[in-house]
Coordinates of C-alpha atoms (C1' of nucleotides) in Angstrom, one line a residue:
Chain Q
X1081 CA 0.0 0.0 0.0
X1082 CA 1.2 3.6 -1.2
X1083 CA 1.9 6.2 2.2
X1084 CA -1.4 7.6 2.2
X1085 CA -1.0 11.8 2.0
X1086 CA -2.9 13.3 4.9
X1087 CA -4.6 16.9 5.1
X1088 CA -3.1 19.5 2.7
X1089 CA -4.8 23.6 2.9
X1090 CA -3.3 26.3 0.7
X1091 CA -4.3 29.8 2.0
X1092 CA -6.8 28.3 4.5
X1093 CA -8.4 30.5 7.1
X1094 CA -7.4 30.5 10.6
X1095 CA -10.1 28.3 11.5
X1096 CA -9.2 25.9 9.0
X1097 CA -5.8 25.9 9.9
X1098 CA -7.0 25.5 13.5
X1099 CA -8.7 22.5 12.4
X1100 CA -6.1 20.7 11.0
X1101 CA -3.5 21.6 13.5
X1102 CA -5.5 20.2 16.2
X1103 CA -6.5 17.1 14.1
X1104 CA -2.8 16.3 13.8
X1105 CA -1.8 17.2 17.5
X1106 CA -4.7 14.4 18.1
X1107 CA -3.9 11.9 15.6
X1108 CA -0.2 12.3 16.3
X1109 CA 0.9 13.2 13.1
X1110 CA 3.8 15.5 12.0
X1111 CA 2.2 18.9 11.0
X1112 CA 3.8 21.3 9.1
X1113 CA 3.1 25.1 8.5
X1114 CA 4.1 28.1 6.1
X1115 CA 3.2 31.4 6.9
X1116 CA 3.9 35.1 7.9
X1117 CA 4.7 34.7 11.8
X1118 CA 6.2 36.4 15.0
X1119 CA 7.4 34.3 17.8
X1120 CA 8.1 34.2 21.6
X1121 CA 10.2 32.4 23.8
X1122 CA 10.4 32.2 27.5
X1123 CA 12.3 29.8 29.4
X1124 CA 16.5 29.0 29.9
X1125 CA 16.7 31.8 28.1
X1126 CA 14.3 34.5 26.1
X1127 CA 13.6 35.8 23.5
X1128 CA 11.5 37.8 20.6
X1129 CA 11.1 37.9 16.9
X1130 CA 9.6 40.0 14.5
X1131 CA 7.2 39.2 11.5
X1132 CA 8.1 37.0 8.8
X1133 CA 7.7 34.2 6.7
X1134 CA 9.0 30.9 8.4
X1135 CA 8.6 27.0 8.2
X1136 CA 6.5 25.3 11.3
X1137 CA 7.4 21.6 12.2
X1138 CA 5.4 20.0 15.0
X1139 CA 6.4 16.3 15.7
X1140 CA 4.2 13.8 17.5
X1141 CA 6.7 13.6 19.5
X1142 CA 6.4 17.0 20.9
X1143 CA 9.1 18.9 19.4
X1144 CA 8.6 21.7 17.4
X1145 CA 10.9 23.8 15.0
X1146 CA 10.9 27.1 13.6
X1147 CA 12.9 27.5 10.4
X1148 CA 13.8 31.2 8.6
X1149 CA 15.1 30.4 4.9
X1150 CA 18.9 30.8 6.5
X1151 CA 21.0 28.3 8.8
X1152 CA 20.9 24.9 9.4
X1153 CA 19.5 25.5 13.4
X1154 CA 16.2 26.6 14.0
X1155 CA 15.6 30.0 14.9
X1156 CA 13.1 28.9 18.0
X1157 CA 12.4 26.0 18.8
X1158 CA 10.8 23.3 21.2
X1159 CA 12.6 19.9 22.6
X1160 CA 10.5 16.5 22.7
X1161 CA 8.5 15.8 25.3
X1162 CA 6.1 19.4 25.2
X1163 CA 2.7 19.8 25.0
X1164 CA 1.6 22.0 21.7
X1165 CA -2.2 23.6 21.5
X1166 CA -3.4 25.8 18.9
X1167 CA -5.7 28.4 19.0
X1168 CA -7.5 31.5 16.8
X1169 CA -6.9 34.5 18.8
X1170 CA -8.4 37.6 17.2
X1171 CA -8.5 36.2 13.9
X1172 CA -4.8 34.7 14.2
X1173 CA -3.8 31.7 14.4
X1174 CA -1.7 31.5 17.5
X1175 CA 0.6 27.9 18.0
X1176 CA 2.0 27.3 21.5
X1177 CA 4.6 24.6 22.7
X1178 CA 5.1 24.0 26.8
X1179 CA 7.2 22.1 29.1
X1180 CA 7.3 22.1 32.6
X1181 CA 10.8 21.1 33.3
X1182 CA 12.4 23.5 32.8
X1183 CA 9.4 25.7 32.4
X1184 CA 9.6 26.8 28.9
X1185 CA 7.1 28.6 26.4
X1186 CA 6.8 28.5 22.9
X1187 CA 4.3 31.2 21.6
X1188 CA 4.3 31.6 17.5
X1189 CA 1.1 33.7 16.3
X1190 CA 0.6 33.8 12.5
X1191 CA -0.8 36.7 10.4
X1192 CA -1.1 34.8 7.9
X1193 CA -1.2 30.7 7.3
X1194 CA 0.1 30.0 3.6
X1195 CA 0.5 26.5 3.7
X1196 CA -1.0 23.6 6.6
X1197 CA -0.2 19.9 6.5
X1198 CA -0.6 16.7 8.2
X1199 CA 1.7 14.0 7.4
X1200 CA 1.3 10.0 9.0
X1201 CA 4.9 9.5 9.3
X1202 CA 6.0 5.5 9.9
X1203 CA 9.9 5.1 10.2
X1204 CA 11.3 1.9 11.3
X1205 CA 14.6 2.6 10.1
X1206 CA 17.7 3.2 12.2
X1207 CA 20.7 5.2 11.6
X1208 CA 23.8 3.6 10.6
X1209 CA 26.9 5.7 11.4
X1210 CA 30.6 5.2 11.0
X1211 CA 33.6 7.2 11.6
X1212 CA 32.6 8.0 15.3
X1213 CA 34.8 8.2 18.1
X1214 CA 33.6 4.7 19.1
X1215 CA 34.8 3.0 15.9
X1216 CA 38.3 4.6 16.9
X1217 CA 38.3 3.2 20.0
X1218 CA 37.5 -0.6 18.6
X1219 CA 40.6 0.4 16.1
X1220 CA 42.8 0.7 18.7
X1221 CA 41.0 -2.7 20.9
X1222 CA 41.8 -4.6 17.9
X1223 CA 45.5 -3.6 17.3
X1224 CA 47.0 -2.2 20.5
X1225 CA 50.2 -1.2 18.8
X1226 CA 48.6 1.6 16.9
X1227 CA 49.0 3.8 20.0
X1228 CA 52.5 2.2 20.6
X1229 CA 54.2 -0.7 20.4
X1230 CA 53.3 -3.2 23.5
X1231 CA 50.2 -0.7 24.6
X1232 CA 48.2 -2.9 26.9
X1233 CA 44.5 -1.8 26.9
X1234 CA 42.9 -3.3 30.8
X1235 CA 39.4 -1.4 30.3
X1236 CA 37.3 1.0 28.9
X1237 CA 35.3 3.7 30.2
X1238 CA 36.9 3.2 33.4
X1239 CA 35.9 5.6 35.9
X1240 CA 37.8 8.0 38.1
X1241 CA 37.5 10.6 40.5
X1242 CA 37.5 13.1 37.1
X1243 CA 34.9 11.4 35.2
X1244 CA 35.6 7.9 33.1
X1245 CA 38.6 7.5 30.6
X1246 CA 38.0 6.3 27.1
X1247 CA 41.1 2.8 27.3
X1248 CA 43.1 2.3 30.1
X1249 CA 45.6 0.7 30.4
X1250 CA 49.7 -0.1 30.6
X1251 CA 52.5 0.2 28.3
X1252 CA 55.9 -1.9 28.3
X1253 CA 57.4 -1.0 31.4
X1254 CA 53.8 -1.6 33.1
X1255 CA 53.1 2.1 33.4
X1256 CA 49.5 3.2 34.1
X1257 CA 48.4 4.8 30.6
X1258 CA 45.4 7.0 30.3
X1259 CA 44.4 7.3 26.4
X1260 CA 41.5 9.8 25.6
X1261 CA 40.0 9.8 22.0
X1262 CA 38.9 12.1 19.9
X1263 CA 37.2 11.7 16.2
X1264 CA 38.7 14.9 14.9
X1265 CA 41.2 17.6 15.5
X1266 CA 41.4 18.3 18.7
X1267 CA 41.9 21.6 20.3
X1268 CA 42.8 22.8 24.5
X1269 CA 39.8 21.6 25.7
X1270 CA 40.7 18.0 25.0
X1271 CA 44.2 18.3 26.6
X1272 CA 42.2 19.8 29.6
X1273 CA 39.9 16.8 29.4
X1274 CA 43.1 14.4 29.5
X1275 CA 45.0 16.1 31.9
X1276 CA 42.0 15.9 34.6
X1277 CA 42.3 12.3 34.0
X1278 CA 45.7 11.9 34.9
X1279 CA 45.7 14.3 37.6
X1280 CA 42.7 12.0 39.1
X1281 CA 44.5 8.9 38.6
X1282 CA 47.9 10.2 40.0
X1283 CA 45.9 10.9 43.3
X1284 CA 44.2 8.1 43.2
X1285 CA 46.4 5.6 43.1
X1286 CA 49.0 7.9 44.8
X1287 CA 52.0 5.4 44.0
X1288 CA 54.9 6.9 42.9
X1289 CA 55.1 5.6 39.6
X1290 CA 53.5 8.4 37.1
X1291 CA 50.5 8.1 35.2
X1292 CA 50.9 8.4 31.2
X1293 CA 48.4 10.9 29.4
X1294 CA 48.1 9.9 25.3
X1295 CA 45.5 12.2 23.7
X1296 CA 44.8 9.9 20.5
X1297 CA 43.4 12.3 17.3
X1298 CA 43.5 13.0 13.6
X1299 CA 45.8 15.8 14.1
X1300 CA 45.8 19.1 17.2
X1301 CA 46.5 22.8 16.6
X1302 CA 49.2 24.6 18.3
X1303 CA 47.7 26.1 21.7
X1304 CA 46.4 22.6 22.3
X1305 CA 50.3 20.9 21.7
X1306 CA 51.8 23.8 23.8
X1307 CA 49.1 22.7 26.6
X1308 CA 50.4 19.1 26.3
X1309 CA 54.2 20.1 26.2
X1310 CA 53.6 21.7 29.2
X1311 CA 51.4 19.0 30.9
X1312 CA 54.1 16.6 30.0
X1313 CA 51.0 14.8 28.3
X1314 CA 51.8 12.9 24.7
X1315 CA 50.2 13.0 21.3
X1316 CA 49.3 10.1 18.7
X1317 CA 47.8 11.1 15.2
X1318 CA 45.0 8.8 14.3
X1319 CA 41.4 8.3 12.4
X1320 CA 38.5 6.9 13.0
X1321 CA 38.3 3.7 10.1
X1322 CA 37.0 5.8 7.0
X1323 CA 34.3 2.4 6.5
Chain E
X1354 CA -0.1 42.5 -0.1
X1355 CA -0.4 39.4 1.1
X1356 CA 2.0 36.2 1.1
X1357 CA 1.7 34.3 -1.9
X1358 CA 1.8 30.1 -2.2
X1359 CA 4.5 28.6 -3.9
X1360 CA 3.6 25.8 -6.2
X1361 CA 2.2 22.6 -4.3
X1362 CA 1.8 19.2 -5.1
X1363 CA 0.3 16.2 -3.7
X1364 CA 1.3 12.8 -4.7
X1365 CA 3.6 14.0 -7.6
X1366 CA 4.7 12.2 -10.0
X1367 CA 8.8 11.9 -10.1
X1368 CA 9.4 14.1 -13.1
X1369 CA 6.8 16.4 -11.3
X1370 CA 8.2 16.3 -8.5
X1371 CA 12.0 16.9 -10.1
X1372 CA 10.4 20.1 -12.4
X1373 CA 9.1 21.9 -9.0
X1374 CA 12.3 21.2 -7.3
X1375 CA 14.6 22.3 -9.9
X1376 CA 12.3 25.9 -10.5
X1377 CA 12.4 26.3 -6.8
X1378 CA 16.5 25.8 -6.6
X1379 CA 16.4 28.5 -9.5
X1380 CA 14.3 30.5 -7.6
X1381 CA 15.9 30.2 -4.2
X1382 CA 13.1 29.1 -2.4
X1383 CA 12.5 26.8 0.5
X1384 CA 11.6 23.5 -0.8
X1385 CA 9.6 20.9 1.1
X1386 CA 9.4 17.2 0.5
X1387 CA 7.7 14.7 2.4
X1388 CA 7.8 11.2 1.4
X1389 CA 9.3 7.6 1.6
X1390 CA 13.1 7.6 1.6
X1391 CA 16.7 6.6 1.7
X1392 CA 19.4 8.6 2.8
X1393 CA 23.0 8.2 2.3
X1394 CA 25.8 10.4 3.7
X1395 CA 29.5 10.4 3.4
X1396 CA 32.1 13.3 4.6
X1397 CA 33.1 14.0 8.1
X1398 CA 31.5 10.3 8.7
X1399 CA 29.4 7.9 6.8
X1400 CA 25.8 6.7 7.3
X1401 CA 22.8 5.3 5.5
X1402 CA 19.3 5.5 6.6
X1403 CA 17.2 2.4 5.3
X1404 CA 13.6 3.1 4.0
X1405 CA 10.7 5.2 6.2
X1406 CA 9.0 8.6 5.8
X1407 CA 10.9 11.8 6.5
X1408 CA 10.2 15.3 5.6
X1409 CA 13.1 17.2 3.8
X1410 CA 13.7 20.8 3.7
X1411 CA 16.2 22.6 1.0
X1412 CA 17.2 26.0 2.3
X1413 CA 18.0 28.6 -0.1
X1414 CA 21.5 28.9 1.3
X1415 CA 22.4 25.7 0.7
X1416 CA 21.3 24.1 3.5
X1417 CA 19.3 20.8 3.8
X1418 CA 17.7 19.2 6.6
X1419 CA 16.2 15.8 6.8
X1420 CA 13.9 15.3 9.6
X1421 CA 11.9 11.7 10.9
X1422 CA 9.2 12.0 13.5
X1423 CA 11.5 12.0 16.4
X1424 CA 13.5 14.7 17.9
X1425 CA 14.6 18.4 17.4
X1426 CA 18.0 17.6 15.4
X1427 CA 17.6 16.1 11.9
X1428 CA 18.5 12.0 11.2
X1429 CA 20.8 13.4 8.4
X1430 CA 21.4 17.0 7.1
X1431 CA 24.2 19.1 4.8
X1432 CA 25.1 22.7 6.5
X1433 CA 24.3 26.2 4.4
X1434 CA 26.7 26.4 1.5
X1435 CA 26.1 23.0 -0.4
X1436 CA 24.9 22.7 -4.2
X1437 CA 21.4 20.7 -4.2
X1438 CA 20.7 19.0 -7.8
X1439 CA 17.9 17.0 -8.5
X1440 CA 16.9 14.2 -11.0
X1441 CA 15.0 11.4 -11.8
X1442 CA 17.0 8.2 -12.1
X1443 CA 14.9 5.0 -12.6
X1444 CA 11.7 6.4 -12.3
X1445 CA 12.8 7.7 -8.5
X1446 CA 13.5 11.2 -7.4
X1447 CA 17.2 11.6 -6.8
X1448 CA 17.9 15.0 -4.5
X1449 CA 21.5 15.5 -3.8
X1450 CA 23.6 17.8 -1.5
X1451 CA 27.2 18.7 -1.8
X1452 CA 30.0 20.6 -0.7
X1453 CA 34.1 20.4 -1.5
X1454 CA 35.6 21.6 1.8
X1455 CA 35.0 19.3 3.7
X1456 CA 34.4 17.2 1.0
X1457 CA 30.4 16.0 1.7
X1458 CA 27.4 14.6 0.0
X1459 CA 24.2 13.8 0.5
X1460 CA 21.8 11.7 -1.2
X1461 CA 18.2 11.3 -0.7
X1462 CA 16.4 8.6 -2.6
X1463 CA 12.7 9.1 -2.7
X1464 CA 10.7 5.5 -3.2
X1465 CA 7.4 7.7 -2.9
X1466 CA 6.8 11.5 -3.0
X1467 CA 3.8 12.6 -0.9
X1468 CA 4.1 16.4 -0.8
X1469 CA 6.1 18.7 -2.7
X1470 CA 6.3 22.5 -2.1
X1471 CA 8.4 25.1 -2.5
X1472 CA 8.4 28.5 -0.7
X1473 CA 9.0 32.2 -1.7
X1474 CA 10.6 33.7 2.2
X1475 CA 10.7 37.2 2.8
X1476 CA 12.2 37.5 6.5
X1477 CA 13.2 40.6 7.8
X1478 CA 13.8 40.5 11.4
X1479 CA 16.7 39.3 13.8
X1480 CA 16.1 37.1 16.9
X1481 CA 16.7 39.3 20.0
X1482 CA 17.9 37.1 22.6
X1483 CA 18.4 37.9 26.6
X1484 CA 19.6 35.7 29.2
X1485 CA 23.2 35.0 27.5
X1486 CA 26.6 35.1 28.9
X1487 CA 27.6 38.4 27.2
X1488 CA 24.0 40.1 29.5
X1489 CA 25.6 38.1 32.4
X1490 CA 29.2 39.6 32.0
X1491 CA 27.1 43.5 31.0
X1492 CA 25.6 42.5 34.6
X1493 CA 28.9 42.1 36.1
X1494 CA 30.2 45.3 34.3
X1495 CA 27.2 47.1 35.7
X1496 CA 28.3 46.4 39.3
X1497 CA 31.1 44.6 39.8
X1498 CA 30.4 43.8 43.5
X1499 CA 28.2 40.8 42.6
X1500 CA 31.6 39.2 41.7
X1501 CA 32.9 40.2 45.5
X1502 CA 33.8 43.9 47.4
X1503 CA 36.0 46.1 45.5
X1504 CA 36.2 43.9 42.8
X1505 CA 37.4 46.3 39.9
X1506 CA 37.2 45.0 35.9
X1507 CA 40.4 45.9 34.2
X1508 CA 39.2 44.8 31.0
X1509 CA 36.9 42.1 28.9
X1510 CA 38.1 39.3 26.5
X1511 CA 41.9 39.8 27.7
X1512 CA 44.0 37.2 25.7
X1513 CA 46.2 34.8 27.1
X1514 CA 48.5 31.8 26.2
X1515 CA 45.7 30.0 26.8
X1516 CA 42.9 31.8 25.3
X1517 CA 40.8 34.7 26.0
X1518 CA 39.4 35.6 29.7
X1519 CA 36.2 37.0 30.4
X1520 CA 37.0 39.1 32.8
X1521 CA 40.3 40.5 33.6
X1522 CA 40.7 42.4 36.9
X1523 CA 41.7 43.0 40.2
X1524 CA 40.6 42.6 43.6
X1525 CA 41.3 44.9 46.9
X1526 CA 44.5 44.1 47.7
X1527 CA 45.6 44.3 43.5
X1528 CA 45.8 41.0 43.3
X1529 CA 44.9 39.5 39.2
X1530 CA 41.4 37.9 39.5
X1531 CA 40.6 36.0 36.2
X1532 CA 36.6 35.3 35.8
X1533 CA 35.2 32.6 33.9
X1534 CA 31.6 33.3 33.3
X1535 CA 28.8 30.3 32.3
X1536 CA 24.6 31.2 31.8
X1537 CA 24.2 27.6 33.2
X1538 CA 25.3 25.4 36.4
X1539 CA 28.5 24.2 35.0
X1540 CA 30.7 20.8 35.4
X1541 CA 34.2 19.8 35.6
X1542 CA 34.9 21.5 31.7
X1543 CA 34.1 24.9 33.2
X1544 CA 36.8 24.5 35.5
X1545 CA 39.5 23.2 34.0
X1546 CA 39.0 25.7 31.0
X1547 CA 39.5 28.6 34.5
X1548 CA 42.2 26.3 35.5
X1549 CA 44.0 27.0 31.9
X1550 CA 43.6 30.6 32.2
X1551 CA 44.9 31.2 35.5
X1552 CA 47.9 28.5 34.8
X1553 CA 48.6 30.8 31.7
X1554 CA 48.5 34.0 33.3
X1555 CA 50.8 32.6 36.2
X1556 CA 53.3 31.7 33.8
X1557 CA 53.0 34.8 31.7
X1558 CA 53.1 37.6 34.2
X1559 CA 55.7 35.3 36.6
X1560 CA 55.7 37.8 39.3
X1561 CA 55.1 36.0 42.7
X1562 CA 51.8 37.1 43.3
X1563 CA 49.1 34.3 42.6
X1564 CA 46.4 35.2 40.6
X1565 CA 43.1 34.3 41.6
X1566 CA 40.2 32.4 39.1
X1567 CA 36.5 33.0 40.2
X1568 CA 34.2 30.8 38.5
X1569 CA 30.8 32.8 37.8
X1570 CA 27.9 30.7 37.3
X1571 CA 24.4 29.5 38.6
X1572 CA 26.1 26.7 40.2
X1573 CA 28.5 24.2 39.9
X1574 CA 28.4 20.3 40.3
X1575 CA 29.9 18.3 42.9
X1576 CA 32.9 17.2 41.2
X1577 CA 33.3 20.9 39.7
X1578 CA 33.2 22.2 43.1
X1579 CA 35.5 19.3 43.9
X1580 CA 38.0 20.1 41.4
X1581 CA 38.0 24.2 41.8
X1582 CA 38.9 23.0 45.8
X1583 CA 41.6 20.7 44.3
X1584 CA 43.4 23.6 42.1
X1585 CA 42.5 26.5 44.8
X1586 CA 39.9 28.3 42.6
X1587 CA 36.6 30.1 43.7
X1588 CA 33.0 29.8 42.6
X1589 CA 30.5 32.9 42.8
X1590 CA 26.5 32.0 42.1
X1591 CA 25.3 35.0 40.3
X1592 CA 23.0 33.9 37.1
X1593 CA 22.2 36.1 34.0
X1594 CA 19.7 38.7 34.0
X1595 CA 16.3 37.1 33.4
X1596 CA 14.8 39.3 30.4
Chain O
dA293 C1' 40.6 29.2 5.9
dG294 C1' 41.8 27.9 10.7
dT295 C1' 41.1 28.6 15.8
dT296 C1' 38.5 29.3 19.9
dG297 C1' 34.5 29.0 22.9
dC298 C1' 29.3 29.8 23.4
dA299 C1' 24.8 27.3 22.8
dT300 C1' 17.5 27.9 25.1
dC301 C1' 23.3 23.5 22.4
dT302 C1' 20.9 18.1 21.7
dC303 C1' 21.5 13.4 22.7
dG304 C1' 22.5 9.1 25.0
dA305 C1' 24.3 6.4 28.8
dG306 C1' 25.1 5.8 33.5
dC307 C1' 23.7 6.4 38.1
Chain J
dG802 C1' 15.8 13.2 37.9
dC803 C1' 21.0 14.8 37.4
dT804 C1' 25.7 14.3 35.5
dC805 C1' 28.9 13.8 32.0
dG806 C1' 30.9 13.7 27.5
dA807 C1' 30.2 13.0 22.3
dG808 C1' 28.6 15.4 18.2
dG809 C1' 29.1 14.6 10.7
dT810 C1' 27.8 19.2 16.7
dG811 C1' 26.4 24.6 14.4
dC812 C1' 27.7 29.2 14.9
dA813 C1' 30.0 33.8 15.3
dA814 C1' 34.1 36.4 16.2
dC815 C1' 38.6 36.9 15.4
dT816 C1' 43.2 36.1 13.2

DNA sequence: AGTTGCATCTCGAGC
DNA sequence: GCTCGAGGTGCAACT
């Protein structure tokens, strides 16, 4: 059977466009809408914007998006989990979006409605993705001797007093090594991510023997070597498997 | 006047569906698509989305966003900048994305095209936006005392070795005070990005007076507060003007 | 073009 | 629910 096209209104009045909006909130379908708007926002942060013409995505699963013809983010939007309504207000059509925690408010009132859908949306489909920082970290699991020769990975994810290490492990001379990953070029903040590591582990296990930082990425910039030079923390340039 | 429709189509055929798309690229419009599709990616990563129904949005700056019926990010998108082309191969709608640095490309594969539109966007106005770091460090400016006494601001966005500050300044007795500011309750990044600062500022005035990092945030976690104890820094609640 | 850090970051995993 | 870190993060400001 062919995907079925729900409800489709060109121009419709507000009360149609109330209609349909609603319709969709209650058949939990994703709604879109194309028109001349302003919107509000109150809640971690706030914020105003003027009129003009914008794309409206509701999702059943009660996010919502507002989309200006520029930028790949939305500029308002609504996270899953809130409740949207719709309502005519003096002849507008007036969309709002509500969470409780945090207490945040949506409010986007249209002056005009040019365009108001309904779509049944069935997606059983999951994404495959390759190249993450994840698929580095089986790399090195399945040939130690990337990092160096006679690395000696004991665990992953191991936790410390600073948070949880990506391998850890031992090199030749049965050092402690703490290896942190990284998908792409790396910059300070990483090294500051490592370096909390070892400075966790070197109180932790207060022996005298010191505790090995190896940042593991495609490549660093220069602040971010100077920051391990001066750490005494080392460097290995590697990729996540291409696929 | 008042907003005009774009061209819309329900259950398109694919060369219909590849004429509206192509006129509204040459037009720079927004172009919606809703249907059954594939989606393959390959650049920073790789992915491929099996079969389901997604709603697709070409931006006219280059941008395109493919969105399932679950959560506020897209499954699979290309950032402002890319070339979209579209085409009918094999009786299917072909829309594809690209860019050349990073090399990236997108491929949608449309089995079935429910909805086709495509938008003419006039959009005038700017988001205005309170409750950000830059009103919390204007608050600061304002009156300096919410950081502490006698606190006095010697200047904003001070570069280091290490980075930019801030706030540079001094405190009653002329000691350097550097202060990291955060809208939001912060964790053990926050400090360790202070931590850099102040290391870097030690080292590049080397005069024997310490220089003092204040953390300025909502709040801080336990193992934040842990760590600005462990490197002898200071945390000040103070949060960013609410509207 | 590369670097740096903010973001109503979002998202998932662990607790 | 909170915490923590990854992300094809996006994004702007600055060099």
């Amino acid at each position: 059977m062919s995907t079925e096209a729900g409800p489709q209104l060109v121009h419709p009045t507000p009360a149609e466009t109330a209609m349909l909006v609603g319709q969709g909130l209650a058949d939990d379908a994703l709604i879109t809408l194309f028109g001349r708007c302003r919107v509000e926002y109150d809640g971690r942060a706030t914020s105003t914007l003027g009129p003009g013409d914008r794309h409206v995505m509701l999702k059943p699963d009660g996010a919502a998006l507002v989309h200006t013809d520029e930028g790949q983010q939305p500029v308002n939007w609504q996270p899953p989990g809130c409740e949207h309504t719709v309502a005519v207000e003096s002849e507008t059509v007036v969309v709002e979006s509500e969470r409780s925690t945090p207490a945040e408010s949506l409010r986007i009132t249209f002056e005009a409605v040019v365009h108001a859908a309904a779509f049944d949306v069935t997606d059983a489909s999951e994404l495959s993705l390759t190249g993450t920082e994840s698929d580095l970290r089986e790399r090195i699991l399945d040939d130690p001797d990337l990092v160096e020769p006679a690395f000696t990975p004991l665990a992953t994810e191991r936790s410390t007093p600073a948070g949880a290490v990506d391998i850890y492990g031992e090199d030749d001379d049965g050092r402690t090594v703490v290896v942190e990953l990284k998908r792409r070029r790396v910059g300070p903040d990483a090294v500051g991510q490592l370096s909390r590591y070892v400075g966790a582990l070197e109180r932790d296990l207060h022996d005298d023997t010191e505790v090995r930082g190896i940042l593991v990425a495609p490549s660093v910039t220069d602040r971010a070597r100077e920051l391990l030079a001066e750490k005494g923390l080392e460097f290995v340039s590697l990729e996540p498997p291409g696929e």
